[in-house]
Amino acid sequence: MRGRDFCRGCNSQRVFIALNLGFSPLANRLVEAENLESAEPWYPLVLRVCENCCLGQLGEFNSDFEIFRDYPYLSSTSSTWLESNKNFAKTMIEQLNLQTEDLVLEIASNDGYLLQYFQQSQVEVLGIEPALNVATIASINGIPTSPEFFSENLAKKLITKIKSPRLVIAKNVVAHVPDLRDFLRGISVLASSDTLVVFEAPTITNIINKMQFDTIYHEHFSYLSASFFDKILPEFKLKLSGIEKVETHGGSLRFFITTDHSGVELPKTVITSLHKTLLEEQSVNLTDLSRWEALSDLVGKSLIEFRNWVLNSNNPMIGYGAAAKAVTLLSAAQIPRDSILFCIDNSEGKINHFMPGHQIPIISEAEFKLNYEVNSYNILIFPWNLKKEISERIRSFAPNSHIFVALPKVEEV
Ligand SMILES: [Zn+2]
């Protein structure tokens, strides 16, 4: 099995167990009220690392179709997120001097949250989005969107109909692709010498350096690094040409990729940052088993502390943000059911559903205000990466409550 018996990046069999988090249900599979009685499957959640290419990875267990066809996440719900995407589009338009006749293609374009900003500057856009419900919303909003999985086959079909894009964007998608090599072959088909490809993904080094082990969940197949792309891309006639560090998801890398004979000029800062990041990753020593054993000890201790804190809470516990990382944290810490009364989340697709595994009801802020506001709670923010924005929000509607994050350690915000 790919990701378990051999590496999904380089096919090597030299993969070792880096971190074992026990069992967990599929983190993005929300439960509907009528299905509460039926048992959900839980699967082993084990991170492996390849000694050859240093890719962190999870084994597969389920078809792409089941995981992605009805994906509840609409990225346009966060204002900070939209602002950073607007800035990114502006920078790319200036840097590449994009004109009306140029094409920007985004893979996993969601509801058009990013492409809209290119479109507003009259640059041609095309979105590829496998989640049918989300692709439909994008099309209704006027963003041309193809409801498909990106693959080498799709790229070959597309390139007969479209010009080679000046910019290909895949933000927070590469890590979720089951067949990574096929995906990279597809990128290679689309890219010409004046194409810039931008990937964005959380970096595996943050799992070690910042205890971000709750970013591990089944739909997140690959845990990426500059070292991995630097090593693997030449096989696909591509090259890692620059790196930018961004704040998304508590610290992500933006990978600037070109063809191996590229005419794209990149700013000096991203080229310098690439060399720096490669050196930093070497010092973290991602392929050193003892490094991961030390982390496993720390994670074990942190989970026990978190569990004790939940069980001894002086106030009723509720959550904020029904994110995938919540499912990993609650499962790995073996938090008993009903310890968290409900979870507040304003995403349309999540309200009135239940979080996987612990089946915690998801309610909106409006419902909280209506039925629960007067009480005092301990509110745990699951997406710690957005704690500033979320805690300000919580204070506005739950002034009597105490606000916490669980990682890297339990802390009042
Ligand atoms: Zn490998």
Tab-separated table of C-alpha atoms and ligand atoms in Angstrom:
chain	number	residue	atom	x	y	z
A	1	MET	CA	0.000	0.000	0.000
A	2	ARG	CA	1.251	3.458	-0.999
A	3	GLY	CA	2.267	5.539	2.031
A	4	ARG	CA	2.616	2.439	4.197
A	5	ASP	CA	4.687	-0.207	2.401
A	6	PHE	CA	6.354	2.115	-0.068
A	7	CYS	CA	6.801	5.866	-0.415
A	8	ARG	CA	4.125	7.837	-2.271
A	9	GLY	CA	6.829	10.295	-3.322
A	10	CYS	CA	9.717	8.187	-4.632
A	11	ASN	CA	8.442	4.559	-4.452
A	12	SER	CA	11.256	3.580	-2.048
A	13	GLN	CA	10.457	0.882	0.521
A	14	ARG	CA	12.634	2.589	3.128
A	15	VAL	CA	9.754	4.099	5.086
A	16	PHE	CA	9.682	4.036	8.904
A	17	ILE	CA	7.007	4.757	11.513
A	18	ALA	CA	7.635	8.292	12.783
A	19	LEU	CA	4.566	8.948	14.952
A	20	ASN	CA	1.697	6.657	15.922
A	21	LEU	CA	-1.465	8.474	17.027
A	22	GLY	CA	-3.653	5.392	17.496
A	23	PHE	CA	-7.032	5.294	15.774
A	24	SER	CA	-9.203	8.073	14.390
A	25	PRO	CA	-12.306	8.427	12.188
A	26	LEU	CA	-12.166	10.323	8.862
A	27	ALA	CA	-11.725	13.884	10.094
A	28	ASN	CA	-13.742	15.720	7.458
A	29	ARG	CA	-16.629	13.259	7.305
A	30	LEU	CA	-19.300	15.055	9.324
A	31	VAL	CA	-22.125	12.924	10.672
A	32	GLU	CA	-25.755	13.733	9.947
A	33	ALA	CA	-28.398	13.434	12.666
A	34	GLU	CA	-30.088	10.385	11.084
A	35	ASN	CA	-26.754	8.474	11.028
A	36	LEU	CA	-25.826	8.974	14.665
A	37	GLU	CA	-26.759	5.416	15.572
A	38	SER	CA	-24.593	3.712	12.949
A	39	ALA	CA	-20.983	2.988	13.872
A	40	GLU	CA	-18.343	5.063	12.105
A	41	PRO	CA	-15.162	3.296	11.030
A	42	TRP	CA	-11.958	4.331	12.828
A	43	TYR	CA	-8.627	3.790	11.063
A	44	PRO	CA	-5.007	3.740	12.295
A	45	LEU	CA	-3.434	7.196	12.177
A	46	VAL	CA	0.260	6.538	11.640
A	47	LEU	CA	2.756	8.991	10.156
A	48	ARG	CA	5.604	7.386	8.242
A	49	VAL	CA	8.703	9.085	6.849
A	50	CYS	CA	10.746	8.034	3.819
A	51	GLU	CA	14.480	7.747	4.466
A	52	ASN	CA	15.197	8.382	0.808
A	53	CYS	CA	13.196	11.550	-0.004
A	54	CYS	CA	12.081	12.561	3.547
A	55	LEU	CA	8.403	12.744	2.597
A	56	GLY	CA	6.089	12.322	5.594
A	57	GLN	CA	3.025	10.286	4.675
A	58	LEU	CA	-0.054	8.294	5.650
A	59	GLY	CA	-1.289	5.068	4.087
A	60	GLU	CA	-4.477	5.013	2.039
A	61	PHE	CA	-7.636	3.254	2.987
A	62	ASN	CA	-10.434	4.823	0.980
A	63	SER	CA	-11.211	6.024	-2.526
A	64	ASP	CA	-10.778	9.681	-3.523
A	65	PHE	CA	-14.375	9.783	-4.525
A	66	GLU	CA	-15.648	9.102	-1.050
A	67	ILE	CA	-13.343	11.597	0.596
A	68	PHE	CA	-13.625	14.593	-1.673
A	69	ARG	CA	-16.878	14.591	-3.613
A	70	ASP	CA	-18.880	16.404	-0.965
A	71	TYR	CA	-16.361	18.495	0.887
A	72	PRO	CA	-17.887	20.856	3.458
A	73	TYR	CA	-15.120	23.447	3.653
A	74	LEU	CA	-15.721	26.795	1.972
A	75	SER	CA	-12.592	28.872	2.374
A	76	SER	CA	-14.364	32.195	1.751
A	77	THR	CA	-15.739	32.166	5.283
A	78	SER	CA	-12.679	33.748	6.938
A	79	SER	CA	-11.939	37.450	6.401
A	80	THR	CA	-8.197	37.198	7.207
A	81	TRP	CA	-7.951	34.395	4.684
A	82	LEU	CA	-9.610	36.428	1.929
A	83	GLU	CA	-7.389	39.436	2.587
A	84	SER	CA	-4.189	37.369	2.319
A	85	ASN	CA	-5.404	35.822	-0.938
A	86	LYS	CA	-6.186	39.219	-2.391
A	87	ASN	CA	-2.622	40.307	-1.607
A	88	PHE	CA	-1.191	37.134	-3.072
A	89	ALA	CA	-3.079	37.689	-6.367
A	90	LYS	CA	-1.886	41.300	-6.521
A	91	THR	CA	1.752	40.276	-5.979
A	92	MET	CA	1.572	37.537	-8.624
A	93	ILE	CA	-0.020	39.869	-11.209
A	94	GLU	CA	2.768	42.401	-10.674
A	95	GLN	CA	5.616	39.914	-10.459
A	96	LEU	CA	4.668	37.971	-13.594
A	97	ASN	CA	3.270	41.053	-15.342
A	98	LEU	CA	0.072	39.145	-16.117
A	99	GLN	CA	-2.030	40.505	-19.003
A	100	THR	CA	-5.569	39.881	-20.286
A	101	GLU	CA	-4.391	37.179	-22.699
A	102	ASP	CA	-2.657	35.213	-19.897
A	103	LEU	CA	-4.221	32.271	-18.100
A	104	VAL	CA	-4.128	31.517	-14.376
A	105	LEU	CA	-5.162	27.978	-13.464
A	106	GLU	CA	-5.914	26.913	-9.922
A	107	ILE	CA	-6.181	23.311	-8.765
A	108	ALA	CA	-8.710	22.805	-5.951
A	109	SER	CA	-10.026	26.292	-6.571
A	110	ASN	CA	-12.838	25.853	-4.029
A	111	ASP	CA	-15.580	28.482	-4.467
A	112	GLY	CA	-13.300	30.815	-6.491
A	113	TYR	CA	-12.030	32.601	-3.336
A	114	LEU	CA	-8.671	33.327	-5.019
A	115	LEU	CA	-9.378	33.327	-8.764
A	116	GLN	CA	-11.928	36.119	-8.306
A	117	TYR	CA	-9.063	38.556	-7.634
A	118	PHE	CA	-7.279	37.639	-10.891
A	119	GLN	CA	-10.572	37.899	-12.740
A	120	GLN	CA	-11.159	41.374	-11.302
A	121	SER	CA	-7.876	42.396	-13.003
A	122	GLN	CA	-9.142	40.976	-16.322
A	123	VAL	CA	-6.736	38.025	-16.287
A	124	GLU	CA	-8.267	34.826	-17.688
A	125	VAL	CA	-8.878	32.113	-15.062
A	126	LEU	CA	-9.774	28.443	-14.891
A	127	GLY	CA	-10.566	26.526	-11.715
A	128	ILE	CA	-10.334	22.759	-11.191
A	129	GLU	CA	-12.413	21.624	-8.222
A	130	PRO	CA	-13.357	18.002	-7.483
A	131	ALA	CA	-15.974	18.741	-4.801
A	132	LEU	CA	-19.145	18.986	-6.891
A	133	ASN	CA	-21.080	21.093	-4.392
A	134	VAL	CA	-18.270	23.656	-4.181
A	135	ALA	CA	-17.541	23.710	-7.963
A	136	THR	CA	-21.191	24.509	-8.626
A	137	ILE	CA	-21.063	27.512	-6.277
A	138	ALA	CA	-17.942	28.803	-8.091
A	139	SER	CA	-19.591	28.469	-11.510
A	140	ILE	CA	-22.703	30.284	-10.294
A	141	ASN	CA	-20.382	33.079	-9.082
A	142	GLY	CA	-18.941	33.402	-12.596
A	143	ILE	CA	-15.610	31.610	-12.070
A	144	PRO	CA	-15.122	29.060	-14.905
A	145	THR	CA	-14.632	25.810	-12.983
A	146	SER	CA	-14.175	22.247	-14.131
A	147	PRO	CA	-15.565	19.758	-11.551
A	148	GLU	CA	-12.754	17.208	-11.801
A	149	PHE	CA	-9.798	15.651	-10.023
A	150	PHE	CA	-6.510	16.957	-11.313
A	151	SER	CA	-4.385	14.189	-12.809
A	152	GLU	CA	-1.932	13.572	-15.618
A	153	ASN	CA	-4.862	12.453	-17.792
A	154	LEU	CA	-6.855	15.605	-17.127
A	155	ALA	CA	-3.792	17.775	-17.810
A	156	LYS	CA	-3.290	16.047	-21.178
A	157	LYS	CA	-6.933	16.652	-22.085
A	158	LEU	CA	-6.837	20.278	-20.904
A	159	ILE	CA	-3.667	21.228	-22.735
A	160	THR	CA	-5.273	20.421	-26.109
A	161	LYS	CA	-7.959	23.043	-25.328
A	162	ILE	CA	-6.183	25.758	-23.351
A	163	LYS	CA	-2.931	27.692	-23.672
A	164	SER	CA	-0.155	26.838	-21.263
A	165	PRO	CA	-0.915	28.796	-18.049
A	166	ARG	CA	1.480	31.547	-16.926
A	167	LEU	CA	0.584	30.650	-13.359
A	168	VAL	CA	-0.581	27.359	-11.835
A	169	ILE	CA	-1.670	27.515	-8.201
A	170	ALA	CA	-2.276	24.574	-5.878
A	171	LYS	CA	-2.767	25.844	-2.355
A	172	ASN	CA	-3.323	23.270	0.355
A	173	VAL	CA	-4.030	20.532	-2.155
A	174	VAL	CA	-0.748	18.725	-2.900
A	175	ALA	CA	-0.740	17.325	0.632
A	176	HIS	CA	-4.211	15.853	0.019
A	177	VAL	CA	-3.450	14.117	-3.274
A	178	PRO	CA	-3.378	10.303	-3.022
A	179	ASP	CA	-1.288	9.777	-6.183
A	180	LEU	CA	1.380	12.429	-5.769
A	181	ARG	CA	3.521	11.232	-8.692
A	182	ASP	CA	0.579	11.344	-11.093
A	183	PHE	CA	-0.196	14.875	-9.875
A	184	LEU	CA	3.394	16.002	-10.524
A	185	ARG	CA	3.338	14.428	-14.002
A	186	GLY	CA	0.160	16.447	-14.660
A	187	ILE	CA	1.890	19.662	-13.555
A	188	SER	CA	4.761	18.840	-15.879
A	189	VAL	CA	2.290	18.482	-18.795
A	190	LEU	CA	0.784	21.951	-18.120
A	191	ALA	CA	4.023	23.829	-17.489
A	192	SER	CA	6.049	25.568	-20.196
A	193	SER	CA	9.236	27.609	-19.826
A	194	ASP	CA	7.286	30.738	-18.823
A	195	THR	CA	5.021	28.999	-16.296
A	196	LEU	CA	5.360	29.541	-12.564
A	197	VAL	CA	3.809	26.851	-10.356
A	198	VAL	CA	2.987	27.737	-6.759
A	199	PHE	CA	2.227	25.048	-4.184
A	200	GLU	CA	1.389	25.840	-0.600
A	201	ALA	CA	1.393	23.342	2.249
A	202	PRO	CA	2.076	23.092	5.967
A	203	THR	CA	5.681	22.052	6.565
A	204	ILE	CA	6.507	18.750	8.247
A	205	THR	CA	9.177	20.505	10.325
A	206	ASN	CA	6.412	22.200	12.352
A	207	ILE	CA	5.204	18.819	13.574
A	208	ILE	CA	8.609	18.394	15.239
A	209	ASN	CA	9.446	22.011	16.104
A	210	LYS	CA	6.000	23.227	17.159
A	211	MET	CA	4.188	20.040	18.231
A	212	GLN	CA	1.632	20.466	15.442
A	213	PHE	CA	0.757	16.765	15.416
A	214	ASP	CA	-2.963	17.540	15.135
A	215	THR	CA	-2.318	18.544	11.509
A	216	ILE	CA	-2.092	14.778	10.896
A	217	TYR	CA	-5.395	13.321	9.694
A	218	HIS	CA	-6.354	10.701	7.123
A	219	GLU	CA	-7.277	13.035	4.270
A	220	HIS	CA	-3.867	14.730	4.675
A	221	PHE	CA	-1.719	12.143	2.880
A	222	SER	CA	1.638	13.935	2.487
A	223	TYR	CA	3.743	16.053	4.911
A	224	LEU	CA	5.960	18.180	2.741
A	225	SER	CA	9.264	20.010	2.890
A	226	ALA	CA	11.660	21.937	0.660
A	227	SER	CA	14.064	18.991	0.839
A	228	PHE	CA	11.427	16.665	-0.599
A	229	PHE	CA	10.593	18.838	-3.617
A	230	ASP	CA	14.241	19.720	-4.182
A	231	LYS	CA	15.007	16.012	-4.467
A	232	ILE	CA	11.951	14.744	-6.359
A	233	LEU	CA	11.064	17.455	-8.920
A	234	PRO	CA	13.945	16.942	-11.397
A	235	GLU	CA	12.449	13.501	-12.136
A	236	PHE	CA	9.435	15.392	-13.530
A	237	LYS	CA	11.548	17.948	-15.466
A	238	LEU	CA	10.615	20.516	-12.810
A	239	LYS	CA	12.684	22.433	-10.314
A	240	LEU	CA	12.152	23.963	-6.865
A	241	SER	CA	13.284	27.547	-7.546
A	242	GLY	CA	12.130	29.486	-4.489
A	243	ILE	CA	10.444	29.375	-1.084
A	244	GLU	CA	8.344	31.817	0.848
A	245	LYS	CA	7.267	31.275	4.446
A	246	VAL	CA	3.624	32.118	5.145
A	247	GLU	CA	1.479	32.094	8.270
A	248	THR	CA	-1.324	29.885	6.901
A	249	HIS	CA	-2.158	26.832	9.057
A	250	GLY	CA	0.313	27.881	11.729
A	251	GLY	CA	3.292	28.079	9.363
A	252	SER	CA	3.267	26.883	5.770
A	253	LEU	CA	5.727	26.935	2.913
A	254	ARG	CA	4.956	28.412	-0.468
A	255	PHE	CA	6.946	26.450	-3.039
A	256	PHE	CA	7.837	28.286	-6.278
A	257	ILE	CA	8.351	25.706	-8.986
A	258	THR	CA	9.452	26.150	-12.595
A	259	THR	CA	10.413	23.859	-15.450
A	260	ASP	CA	14.062	22.829	-15.483
A	261	HIS	CA	14.769	25.206	-18.408
A	262	SER	CA	12.695	28.110	-17.175
A	263	GLY	CA	12.685	31.737	-18.242
A	264	VAL	CA	10.705	32.837	-15.166
A	265	GLU	CA	12.584	35.313	-12.997
A	266	LEU	CA	11.948	35.132	-9.265
A	267	PRO	CA	12.666	37.762	-6.609
A	268	LYS	CA	16.017	37.322	-4.811
A	269	THR	CA	14.244	36.952	-1.461
A	270	VAL	CA	12.540	33.673	-2.392
A	271	ILE	CA	15.762	32.233	-3.814
A	272	THR	CA	17.668	33.116	-0.620
A	273	SER	CA	14.819	31.708	1.444
A	274	LEU	CA	15.068	28.396	-0.440
A	275	HIS	CA	18.730	27.944	0.525
A	276	LYS	CA	18.004	28.922	4.112
A	277	THR	CA	15.043	26.550	4.404
A	278	LEU	CA	17.027	23.613	3.005
A	279	LEU	CA	19.718	24.210	5.636
A	280	GLU	CA	17.118	24.508	8.416
A	281	GLU	CA	15.530	21.223	7.367
A	282	GLN	CA	18.906	19.502	7.354
A	283	SER	CA	19.409	20.582	10.953
A	284	VAL	CA	15.966	19.242	11.966
A	285	ASN	CA	17.099	15.902	10.545
A	286	LEU	CA	13.734	14.647	9.309
A	287	THR	CA	14.969	11.154	8.462
A	288	ASP	CA	16.481	10.510	11.904
A	289	LEU	CA	14.355	7.966	13.777
A	290	SER	CA	15.587	9.085	17.215
A	291	ARG	CA	14.309	12.598	16.481
A	292	TRP	CA	10.826	11.154	15.987
A	293	GLU	CA	11.067	8.903	19.039
A	294	ALA	CA	11.765	11.960	21.178
A	295	LEU	CA	8.759	13.684	19.623
A	296	SER	CA	6.534	10.651	20.298
A	297	ASP	CA	7.390	10.930	24.023
A	298	LEU	CA	6.498	14.622	24.063
A	299	VAL	CA	3.242	14.040	22.184
A	300	GLY	CA	2.274	11.239	24.596
A	301	LYS	CA	2.822	13.546	27.593
A	302	SER	CA	0.953	16.391	25.968
A	303	LEU	CA	-2.060	14.167	25.245
A	304	ILE	CA	-2.209	12.957	28.865
A	305	GLU	CA	-2.063	16.546	30.119
A	306	PHE	CA	-4.803	17.589	27.738
A	307	ARG	CA	-7.018	14.669	28.741
A	308	ASN	CA	-6.610	15.451	32.456
A	309	TRP	CA	-7.421	19.084	31.828
A	310	VAL	CA	-10.643	18.205	29.983
A	311	LEU	CA	-11.719	15.672	32.609
A	312	ASN	CA	-11.083	18.077	35.501
A	313	SER	CA	-12.603	21.158	33.928
A	314	ASN	CA	-14.313	23.476	36.436
A	315	ASN	CA	-16.722	24.791	33.784
A	316	PRO	CA	-18.741	22.984	31.105
A	317	MET	CA	-16.467	22.464	28.047
A	318	ILE	CA	-17.384	23.538	24.549
A	319	GLY	CA	-15.351	23.832	21.347
A	320	TYR	CA	-14.996	26.489	18.680
A	321	GLY	CA	-14.168	25.555	15.057
A	322	ALA	CA	-15.135	22.017	13.979
A	323	ALA	CA	-11.823	21.572	12.133
A	324	ALA	CA	-10.147	18.301	11.131
A	325	LYS	CA	-7.449	18.910	13.759
A	326	ALA	CA	-10.132	18.736	16.464
A	327	VAL	CA	-10.950	15.160	15.471
A	328	THR	CA	-7.275	14.123	15.596
A	329	LEU	CA	-6.724	15.758	18.985
A	330	LEU	CA	-9.849	14.324	20.640
A	331	SER	CA	-9.237	10.839	19.204
A	332	ALA	CA	-5.514	10.683	19.992
A	333	ALA	CA	-6.155	11.917	23.553
A	334	GLN	CA	-8.990	9.373	23.937
A	335	ILE	CA	-11.332	12.012	25.288
A	336	PRO	CA	-14.532	10.333	26.531
A	337	ARG	CA	-17.726	11.091	24.649
A	338	ASP	CA	-19.903	13.926	25.918
A	339	SER	CA	-16.903	15.656	27.522
A	340	ILE	CA	-17.358	18.483	25.007
A	341	LEU	CA	-21.004	19.585	24.992
A	342	PHE	CA	-21.065	21.137	21.520
A	343	CYS	CA	-18.855	22.970	19.051
A	344	ILE	CA	-19.570	26.410	17.608
A	345	ASP	CA	-18.867	26.849	13.896
A	346	ASN	CA	-20.424	29.275	11.433
A	347	SER	CA	-19.779	27.297	8.211
A	348	GLU	CA	-23.059	26.622	6.441
A	349	GLY	CA	-22.121	23.034	5.582
A	350	LYS	CA	-21.239	22.144	9.177
A	351	ILE	CA	-24.087	23.590	11.269
A	352	ASN	CA	-26.579	20.976	12.510
A	353	HIS	CA	-24.119	18.175	11.745
A	354	PHE	CA	-21.993	16.251	14.237
A	355	MET	CA	-18.209	16.026	14.429
A	356	PRO	CA	-16.864	12.598	13.410
A	357	GLY	CA	-15.910	10.132	16.135
A	358	HIS	CA	-17.096	11.948	19.227
A	359	GLN	CA	-20.287	13.036	17.501
A	360	ILE	CA	-20.205	16.494	19.040
A	361	PRO	CA	-23.148	18.632	17.830
A	362	ILE	CA	-22.122	21.655	15.726
A	363	ILE	CA	-24.132	24.812	16.342
A	364	SER	CA	-23.934	28.351	15.001
A	365	GLU	CA	-23.008	31.448	16.998
A	366	ALA	CA	-26.600	32.599	16.568
A	367	GLU	CA	-27.900	29.472	18.285
A	368	PHE	CA	-25.339	29.861	21.054
A	369	LYS	CA	-26.502	33.427	21.701
A	370	LEU	CA	-30.125	32.350	21.699
A	371	ASN	CA	-29.861	29.349	24.044
A	372	TYR	CA	-26.562	29.307	25.935
A	373	GLU	CA	-25.125	32.789	26.237
A	374	VAL	CA	-25.867	33.374	29.943
A	375	ASN	CA	-23.733	30.465	31.180
A	376	SER	CA	-19.998	30.411	31.759
A	377	TYR	CA	-17.949	27.904	29.739
A	378	ASN	CA	-14.415	26.820	29.009
A	379	ILE	CA	-14.230	27.327	25.269
A	380	LEU	CA	-11.501	25.405	23.463
A	381	ILE	CA	-10.410	26.882	20.121
A	382	PHE	CA	-9.489	23.896	17.948
A	383	PRO	CA	-7.939	25.855	15.025
A	384	TRP	CA	-5.137	27.346	17.200
A	385	ASN	CA	-3.695	28.896	14.034
A	386	LEU	CA	-6.630	31.354	14.043
A	387	LYS	CA	-6.708	31.908	17.815
A	388	LYS	CA	-6.318	35.694	17.672
A	389	GLU	CA	-9.185	36.252	15.246
A	390	ILE	CA	-11.413	33.650	16.913
A	391	SER	CA	-10.788	34.735	20.528
A	392	GLU	CA	-11.742	38.330	19.677
A	393	ARG	CA	-14.900	36.999	18.130
A	394	ILE	CA	-15.749	34.774	21.099
A	395	ARG	CA	-15.296	37.668	23.552
A	396	SER	CA	-17.931	39.612	21.649
A	397	PHE	CA	-20.642	36.994	22.161
A	398	ALA	CA	-19.540	34.968	25.215
A	399	PRO	CA	-18.036	37.501	27.639
A	400	ASN	CA	-18.513	35.184	30.659
A	401	SER	CA	-16.417	32.349	29.251
A	402	HIS	CA	-12.739	31.386	29.433
A	403	ILE	CA	-10.953	30.752	26.154
A	404	PHE	CA	-8.215	28.130	25.650
A	405	VAL	CA	-6.037	26.438	23.067
A	406	ALA	CA	-4.694	22.887	23.578
A	407	LEU	CA	-1.398	23.008	21.638
A	408	PRO	CA	1.538	23.224	21.956
A	409	LYS	CA	0.205	23.079	25.535
A	410	VAL	CA	-3.111	23.888	27.222
A	411	GLU	CA	-3.173	27.629	27.665
A	412	GLU	CA	-5.761	30.325	28.376
A	413	VAL	CA	-5.904	32.864	25.558
B	1	ZN	ZN	10.396	8.641	-0.693
